[in-house]
Amino acid sequence: ADMDADLVIVGAGLFGLTVAQQAVEHSGARVRIIDVRDHIGGNAYSYMDEETGAEIHKYGAHLFHTSNRKVWEYVNRFTEFTDYTHRVYTTHKGEVYPLPINLGTINQFFHAHYTPQQARELIREQAGELAGTDPGNLNDQGISLIGRPLYEAFIKNYTAKQWQTDPSQLPASIIKRLPVRFNYDNHYFKDTWEGLPKDGYTAWFERMIDDPRIQVSLKTDFFDNSQPWNRDALVGQVPVVYTGPVDRYFDYRLGELKWRTVDFKERRYDEDDHFGCPVMNFSDPDVLYTRAIEFKNFNPERYDRQNHERTVVWEEYSRFAGKGDEPYYPINTGDDRALYTQYRQQAAQQPKVVFGGRLGTYAYYDMHQVINSALDAWGKRIAPLVGRTKD
Ligand code: FAD
Ligand code: UDP
């Protein structure tokens, strides 16, 4: 292979793509991106389903949202966004409720017609002994936010299915993402901007790296020494941006960081619309999957290009990740945090290697956060290593 690269990026996910784009734009560097998968885009990759005309998000539903103006302007350079706004429903004991928990959910649950103020008072009462504290774990955070009855109906069992970890051992940050509203607003996200890439995720990602100075090698594993772009040949010789699992980089020498993975079960129905919405959660333990995704419903603007006799649905089953599985969500118990801190210290000592992204920094990041951290890392840490200025 042609080894002429000023920067090698391991991982063609959003972190790697953003760094590659910045490197070419600001330094004129020649960049080699490698990825062990057979496509770019990392976990945000999607493909078109021929039969139904649905855009299937191969690693689970991906909705873009941000309140960061710099990130929003950046992504709009590469794609337009649809005006999709995310809304989620949940099935509990044979009834469908709107999420995130809002006045509609509360009134349906209590068969009541509370005003916003009455609902606030009720929840404050039901939060009971935990009100007013700043709970550090998910269980206490959940109860103090919405009271015990709603917590037990909508959060407790769903979280147990998703994380298989006692909620009192999980960080509160996991559900701080979810708003609770005392009005009927059921927008899932509270961000300023949201939408889906108009021509799909893959077209967006291809445009980010559409430059002859960026070369991509797919199906190429950084730890496979039979191919030239490997750790042992490159580290110390050329700047490397590594976005794979941080513990894998160090051959798990201090132990393994824990992750959750998701198995998807595909179902096809002879119907136009099976759920009537893109995402249906199932908050009870008797349904073994956490949620079902009906991809066609993410893109109603593609109505004319979709098949109205068939639809495709993916059920999500969550479990602990073993070594051969895709690591999706960092579990992040106290032990994991301590182990990650040790790995991070070792990472800081690697010559000319920058660790980034969800796997490289063991962080539960959304796309906009990954892009923001990549823009940051480029300016602060990677550009000085690459060191060339554009001519
Ligand atoms: P990744 O996308 O994981 O990319 C890392 C890449 O490195 C992968 O392609 C991998 O193959 C490659 N790699 C790893 N090891 C090696 C190796 N040894 N050699 C070569 N290549 C290697 N974010 C949102 O904003 N909205 C959402 O709705 C949303 N939903 C999500 C749903 C699910 C189920 C999951 C798992 C994530 C979701 N996210 C969402 C988060 C989003 O996927 C991430 O923020 C983003 O994709 C992370 O980008 P990354 O580059 O850090 O990592
Ligand atoms: N959650 C829940 N019930 C729901 C939806 C979410 O308990 O119906 C909790 C759960 O702990 C989950 C967290 O809120 O991990 C974040 O939810 P989100 O939908 O953001 O999860 P993601 O899309 O990241 O899987």
XYZ file of C-alpha atoms and ligand atoms in Angstrom:
469
model
C 0.000 0.000 0.000
C 0.955 3.620 -0.474
C 2.163 4.767 2.943
C 2.207 8.459 2.082
C 0.033 9.858 4.849
C 0.581 12.780 7.208
C -2.173 11.545 9.496
C -3.698 8.112 10.052
C -7.207 7.887 11.463
C -8.484 4.643 12.930
C -12.271 4.587 12.601
C -14.480 6.167 9.909
C -17.168 7.240 12.391
C -18.148 10.855 12.924
C -15.081 11.582 15.036
C -12.688 10.268 12.398
C -14.553 11.846 9.465
C -14.627 15.247 11.157
C -10.906 15.140 11.925
C -10.117 14.061 8.339
C -12.192 16.902 6.912
C -10.546 19.447 9.209
C -7.045 18.169 8.490
C -7.448 18.613 4.748
C -9.173 21.951 5.056
C -6.744 23.527 7.500
C -3.402 21.868 6.870
C -3.630 20.230 3.470
C -2.505 16.990 5.100
C -2.764 13.665 3.305
C -5.031 11.517 5.418
C -5.549 7.773 5.561
C -8.695 6.561 7.304
C -8.967 2.873 8.109
C -12.010 1.024 9.389
C -12.500 -2.637 10.155
C -16.068 -2.480 8.803
C -16.982 -2.476 5.110
C -18.505 1.019 5.188
C -17.844 4.524 6.525
C -20.039 6.341 9.049
C -19.437 4.205 12.128
C -22.591 3.602 14.117
C -24.482 6.347 12.305
C -24.300 4.453 8.980
C -27.555 3.712 7.134
C -28.652 2.032 3.891
C -31.758 2.025 1.725
C -34.061 -0.975 1.963
C -35.074 -1.899 -1.586
C -38.360 -3.537 -0.737
C -39.948 -0.842 1.419
C -38.015 2.312 0.508
C -37.096 2.748 4.173
C -33.685 4.105 5.203
C -32.455 1.552 7.711
C -30.074 2.806 10.398
C -27.937 -0.298 10.669
C -26.761 0.241 14.270
C -30.009 1.609 15.701
C -32.091 4.738 15.161
C -30.046 7.914 14.769
C -31.695 11.321 15.124
C -29.588 14.409 14.754
C -30.155 17.197 17.282
C -28.028 19.976 18.747
C -28.097 23.361 20.439
C -24.507 24.059 19.445
C -24.465 26.667 16.673
C -20.928 25.837 15.576
C -21.862 22.174 15.114
C -25.148 22.970 13.381
C -23.417 25.253 10.877
C -20.687 22.701 10.351
C -23.016 19.795 9.531
C -25.115 21.995 7.243
C -22.078 22.378 5.007
C -22.436 18.728 4.023
C -26.149 18.008 4.065
C -29.544 19.603 4.254
C -31.810 18.413 7.045
C -35.495 17.493 6.861
C -37.902 19.141 9.284
C -38.405 15.847 11.136
C -39.025 16.321 14.842
C -38.619 13.300 17.069
C -41.618 11.992 18.990
C -41.726 8.709 20.878
C -44.597 6.699 22.345
C -44.478 3.950 24.921
C -46.680 0.942 25.602
C -47.426 0.187 29.251
C -49.987 -2.384 30.442
C -51.859 -2.423 27.151
C -52.017 1.334 26.778
C -50.008 3.749 24.655
C -48.644 6.922 26.282
C -46.681 9.851 24.894
C -43.043 10.398 25.872
C -41.053 12.112 27.217
C -43.135 12.200 30.364
C -45.366 15.248 29.969
C -48.750 16.448 31.176
C -50.447 14.160 28.644
C -48.611 11.134 30.080
C -49.375 12.189 33.657
C -53.083 12.820 33.084
C -53.557 9.613 31.115
C -51.708 7.637 33.789
C -53.747 9.056 36.691
C -57.006 9.325 34.668
C -57.007 12.962 35.649
C -57.175 16.473 34.275
C -54.480 18.159 36.325
C -53.320 21.615 35.426
C -49.546 22.108 35.141
C -49.404 23.454 38.674
C -51.470 20.631 40.162
C -49.301 18.075 38.376
C -46.136 19.681 39.747
C -47.541 19.528 43.264
C -48.548 15.896 42.858
C -45.103 14.912 41.578
C -43.383 16.852 44.348
C -45.431 14.878 46.869
C -44.693 11.579 45.162
C -40.991 12.322 44.981
C -41.282 12.144 48.772
C -38.132 11.519 50.713
C -35.864 12.249 47.741
C -37.156 15.693 46.854
C -34.689 18.525 47.010
C -31.575 16.349 47.088
C -29.236 16.089 44.127
C -29.252 12.358 43.604
C -26.203 10.918 41.947
C -27.717 7.668 40.780
C -30.390 6.910 38.232
C -32.903 5.407 40.659
C -32.983 8.420 42.993
C -32.760 10.874 40.141
C -35.747 9.202 38.453
C -37.899 9.188 41.567
C -37.086 12.773 42.446
C -37.907 13.911 38.903
C -41.258 12.196 38.403
C -42.234 10.458 41.643
C -42.313 6.760 42.360
C -45.468 5.627 40.460
C -44.424 7.146 37.117
C -40.838 6.057 37.673
C -41.961 2.483 38.209
C -44.286 2.501 35.198
C -42.061 4.126 32.589
C -38.423 4.168 33.718
C -37.599 1.354 36.101
C -38.282 -1.694 33.928
C -37.250 -0.062 30.672
C -33.932 0.923 32.217
C -33.486 -2.576 33.657
C -34.054 -4.057 30.168
C -31.724 -1.566 28.557
C -28.851 -1.633 31.030
C -29.201 -4.930 32.983
C -27.666 -3.084 35.887
C -29.367 -2.046 39.119
C -30.526 1.563 38.516
C -28.956 2.599 41.824
C -25.595 1.592 40.280
C -26.129 3.694 37.143
C -25.178 7.368 36.806
C -28.061 9.836 36.890
C -26.722 11.423 33.695
C -28.311 8.625 31.624
C -31.818 9.934 32.213
C -30.939 13.603 32.645
C -31.041 13.517 28.837
C -34.801 13.001 29.038
C -36.885 16.073 29.770
C -39.987 15.996 32.003
C -42.617 18.560 31.032
C -45.621 19.992 32.795
C -47.366 20.892 29.559
C -48.446 18.876 26.516
C -45.227 19.400 24.536
C -44.060 15.940 23.467
C -40.977 16.851 21.454
C -38.437 14.268 22.513
C -35.426 16.561 22.337
C -35.049 19.942 23.917
C -32.399 21.110 21.459
C -32.612 24.181 19.233
C -32.085 22.276 15.973
C -32.993 18.806 14.810
C -33.643 16.887 11.630
C -32.561 13.974 9.472
C -30.110 14.241 6.592
C -32.183 14.799 3.482
C -30.385 12.283 1.241
C -29.572 9.915 4.074
C -26.635 9.583 6.432
C -24.248 7.967 3.987
C -24.497 10.780 1.398
C -23.703 13.261 4.184
C -20.629 11.310 5.296
C -19.331 10.820 1.748
C -19.415 14.577 1.181
C -17.361 15.192 4.332
C -14.394 13.303 2.920
C -14.832 13.986 -0.785
C -11.227 15.049 -1.416
C -8.382 13.229 -3.206
C -6.112 13.798 -0.199
C -8.349 11.560 1.922
C -7.972 7.832 1.264
C -10.105 5.206 2.960
C -9.167 1.574 3.602
C -12.164 -0.484 4.671
C -12.115 -3.987 6.193
C -8.782 -3.014 7.700
C -8.101 -3.799 11.358
C -5.563 -1.614 13.175
C -4.486 -4.647 15.221
C -3.884 -6.892 12.217
C -0.139 -6.757 11.581
C -0.494 -8.469 8.211
C -1.738 -5.181 6.788
C 0.429 -2.035 6.719
C -1.828 0.369 8.654
C -1.314 -1.301 12.012
C -0.495 -0.066 15.485
C 2.956 -1.571 15.752
C 4.110 -0.149 12.411
C 2.619 3.325 12.795
C 2.658 4.526 16.398
C 5.511 6.965 16.922
C 6.130 7.195 13.139
C 3.109 9.228 12.086
C 0.342 11.036 14.003
C -2.525 8.627 14.709
C -6.087 9.404 15.729
C -7.572 6.317 17.359
C -11.342 5.986 17.781
C -11.582 2.273 18.601
C -12.037 0.912 22.143
C -9.373 2.332 24.447
C -8.913 -0.938 26.395
C -8.398 -2.862 23.151
C -5.578 -0.495 22.176
C -3.698 -1.547 25.320
C -4.485 -5.267 24.818
C -6.853 -5.097 27.828
C -3.787 -5.070 30.076
C -5.599 -3.373 32.991
C -8.903 -5.199 32.458
C -11.980 -4.736 30.275
C -14.306 -1.756 30.239
C -17.938 -2.853 30.254
C -20.324 -2.104 27.385
C -23.862 -2.853 26.429
C -24.702 -4.060 22.957
C -27.982 -4.279 21.050
C -29.319 -7.162 18.929
C -31.841 -6.232 16.265
C -34.640 -8.526 15.164
C -36.136 -7.558 11.833
C -39.829 -8.014 11.094
C -41.676 -7.258 7.896
C -45.412 -6.683 7.728
C -47.899 -6.551 4.829
C -49.051 -3.150 5.994
C -48.306 0.440 5.121
C -47.804 1.473 8.732
C -47.481 -0.919 11.677
C -47.027 1.396 14.688
C -48.124 4.771 13.351
C -44.901 6.346 14.637
C -41.158 5.821 14.121
C -40.322 4.643 17.653
C -42.493 2.636 20.046
C -40.965 1.922 23.469
C -42.149 -0.950 25.643
C -41.805 -0.120 29.304
C -42.920 -3.458 30.795
C -40.696 -6.479 31.470
C -42.956 -8.977 29.659
C -41.953 -7.571 26.256
C -38.321 -8.555 25.970
C -37.234 -5.801 23.610
C -36.877 -2.199 24.731
C -38.254 -0.532 21.639
C -39.232 -1.062 18.009
C -38.164 1.179 15.141
C -40.319 1.589 12.034
C -37.841 3.272 9.713
C -40.245 4.422 6.993
C -41.849 6.773 9.494
C -38.643 8.777 9.914
C -38.996 10.073 6.368
C -42.608 10.968 5.600
C -41.295 13.418 2.981
C -40.257 10.379 0.889
C -43.872 9.181 0.639
C -43.776 8.844 -3.152
C -40.688 6.644 -3.039
C -41.973 4.294 -0.348
C -43.867 1.014 -0.683
C -47.278 1.329 0.967
C -47.992 -2.416 1.060
C -44.968 -3.390 3.174
C -43.122 -2.036 6.157
C -39.984 -3.056 8.030
C -39.587 -2.903 11.812
C -36.530 -3.582 13.974
C -36.953 -4.701 17.564
C -34.045 -3.811 19.884
C -32.808 -6.319 22.431
C -30.206 -5.085 24.820
C -27.536 -7.135 26.596
C -24.001 -7.074 27.963
C -21.374 -7.015 25.244
C -18.828 -9.823 25.071
C -15.516 -9.495 23.234
C -16.916 -10.327 19.784
C -19.889 -7.942 20.079
C -20.286 -4.344 18.945
C -19.750 -2.128 21.999
C -22.649 0.369 21.936
C -23.223 2.004 25.305
C -20.586 2.388 28.039
C -22.041 0.990 31.280
C -20.089 3.466 33.368
C -20.315 2.107 36.894
C -17.854 3.512 39.449
C -15.460 0.626 38.755
C -15.600 1.349 35.031
C -14.866 5.031 35.613
C -11.847 4.150 37.762
C -10.524 1.733 35.139
C -11.042 4.255 32.360
C -9.091 6.866 34.329
C -6.124 4.480 34.422
C -6.341 3.834 30.680
C -6.595 7.545 30.037
C -3.332 8.112 31.875
C -1.644 5.518 29.674
C -3.203 7.021 26.568
C -1.753 10.413 27.454
C 1.710 8.861 27.259
C 1.371 7.331 23.794
C 3.627 9.135 21.347
C 1.658 11.094 18.729
C -1.623 9.216 19.348
C -4.859 11.091 20.041
C -7.723 9.039 21.465
C -11.174 10.267 20.517
C -14.847 9.447 20.049
C -17.229 7.268 21.936
C -15.032 4.173 22.137
C -11.700 5.934 22.484
C -12.833 7.997 25.474
C -15.447 5.593 26.911
C -18.239 8.194 26.727
C -21.987 8.086 26.038
C -21.816 10.737 23.307
C -24.425 11.828 20.810
C -23.397 12.704 17.272
C -23.314 16.445 17.866
C -21.090 15.946 20.915
C -18.710 13.743 18.965
C -18.459 16.314 16.175
C -17.884 19.101 18.679
C -15.153 17.178 20.457
C -13.516 16.302 17.115
C -13.457 19.956 16.028
C -11.922 20.785 19.380
C -9.385 17.959 19.293
C -8.325 18.969 15.790
C -7.485 22.525 16.852
C -5.949 21.774 20.226
C -4.210 18.453 19.866
C -4.075 17.091 16.335
C -3.112 20.138 14.257
C 0.094 20.669 16.322
C 1.079 17.043 15.625
C 0.391 17.242 11.907
C 2.301 20.489 11.844
C 2.068 21.347 8.146
C 0.537 24.542 6.924
C -1.399 24.706 3.746
C 0.551 25.938 0.756
P -18.233 5.121 15.974
O -19.357 5.605 15.145
O -18.441 3.932 16.831
O -16.987 4.861 14.995
C -15.842 4.175 15.421
C -15.325 3.374 14.241
O -14.061 2.788 14.590
C -16.237 2.230 13.853
O -16.659 2.370 12.507
C -15.368 0.996 14.066
O -15.597 -0.016 13.087
C -13.977 1.556 13.955
N -12.977 0.726 14.620
C -13.010 0.255 15.885
N -11.938 -0.530 16.115
C -11.204 -0.548 14.980
C -10.002 -1.197 14.587
N -9.325 -2.015 15.429
N -9.532 -0.991 13.337
C -10.217 -0.204 12.465
N -11.365 0.425 12.781
C -11.855 0.246 14.021
N -26.416 9.893 18.494
C -27.267 10.905 18.196
O -26.845 12.058 18.057
N -28.603 10.664 18.020
C -29.128 9.412 18.135
O -30.339 9.230 17.966
C -28.258 8.334 18.455
N -28.734 7.079 18.579
C -27.879 6.057 18.850
C -28.390 4.772 18.922
C -27.544 3.695 19.155
C -28.116 2.304 19.237
C -26.160 3.933 19.344
C -25.216 2.788 19.601
C -25.657 5.207 19.284
C -26.498 6.291 19.035
N -26.014 7.598 18.931
C -26.871 8.622 18.629
C -24.583 7.912 19.168
C -23.755 7.949 17.871
O -23.777 6.687 17.259
C -22.319 8.312 18.238
O -22.276 9.530 18.923
C -21.369 8.431 17.048
O -21.658 7.534 16.024
C -19.982 8.175 17.559
O -19.014 8.375 16.553
P -17.546 7.842 16.803
O -16.761 8.234 15.618
O -17.069 8.272 18.134
O -17.681 6.253 16.950
N -35.655 5.662 29.452
C -36.651 5.005 30.143
N -37.861 4.774 29.534
C -38.114 5.167 28.262
C -37.098 5.853 27.555
C -35.876 6.083 28.182
O -36.444 4.602 31.265
O -39.222 4.917 27.762
C -34.356 5.893 30.142
C -33.403 4.718 29.943
O -32.649 4.568 31.130
C -32.530 5.195 28.812
C -32.425 6.685 29.066
O -33.705 7.038 29.601
O -31.266 4.577 28.842
C -32.109 7.520 27.830
O -33.116 7.311 26.853
P -32.867 7.567 25.321
O -34.138 7.371 24.596
O -32.147 8.866 25.186
O -31.888 6.350 25.020
P -30.995 5.995 23.744
O -31.721 6.469 22.517
O -29.700 6.685 23.969
O -30.921 4.526 23.812
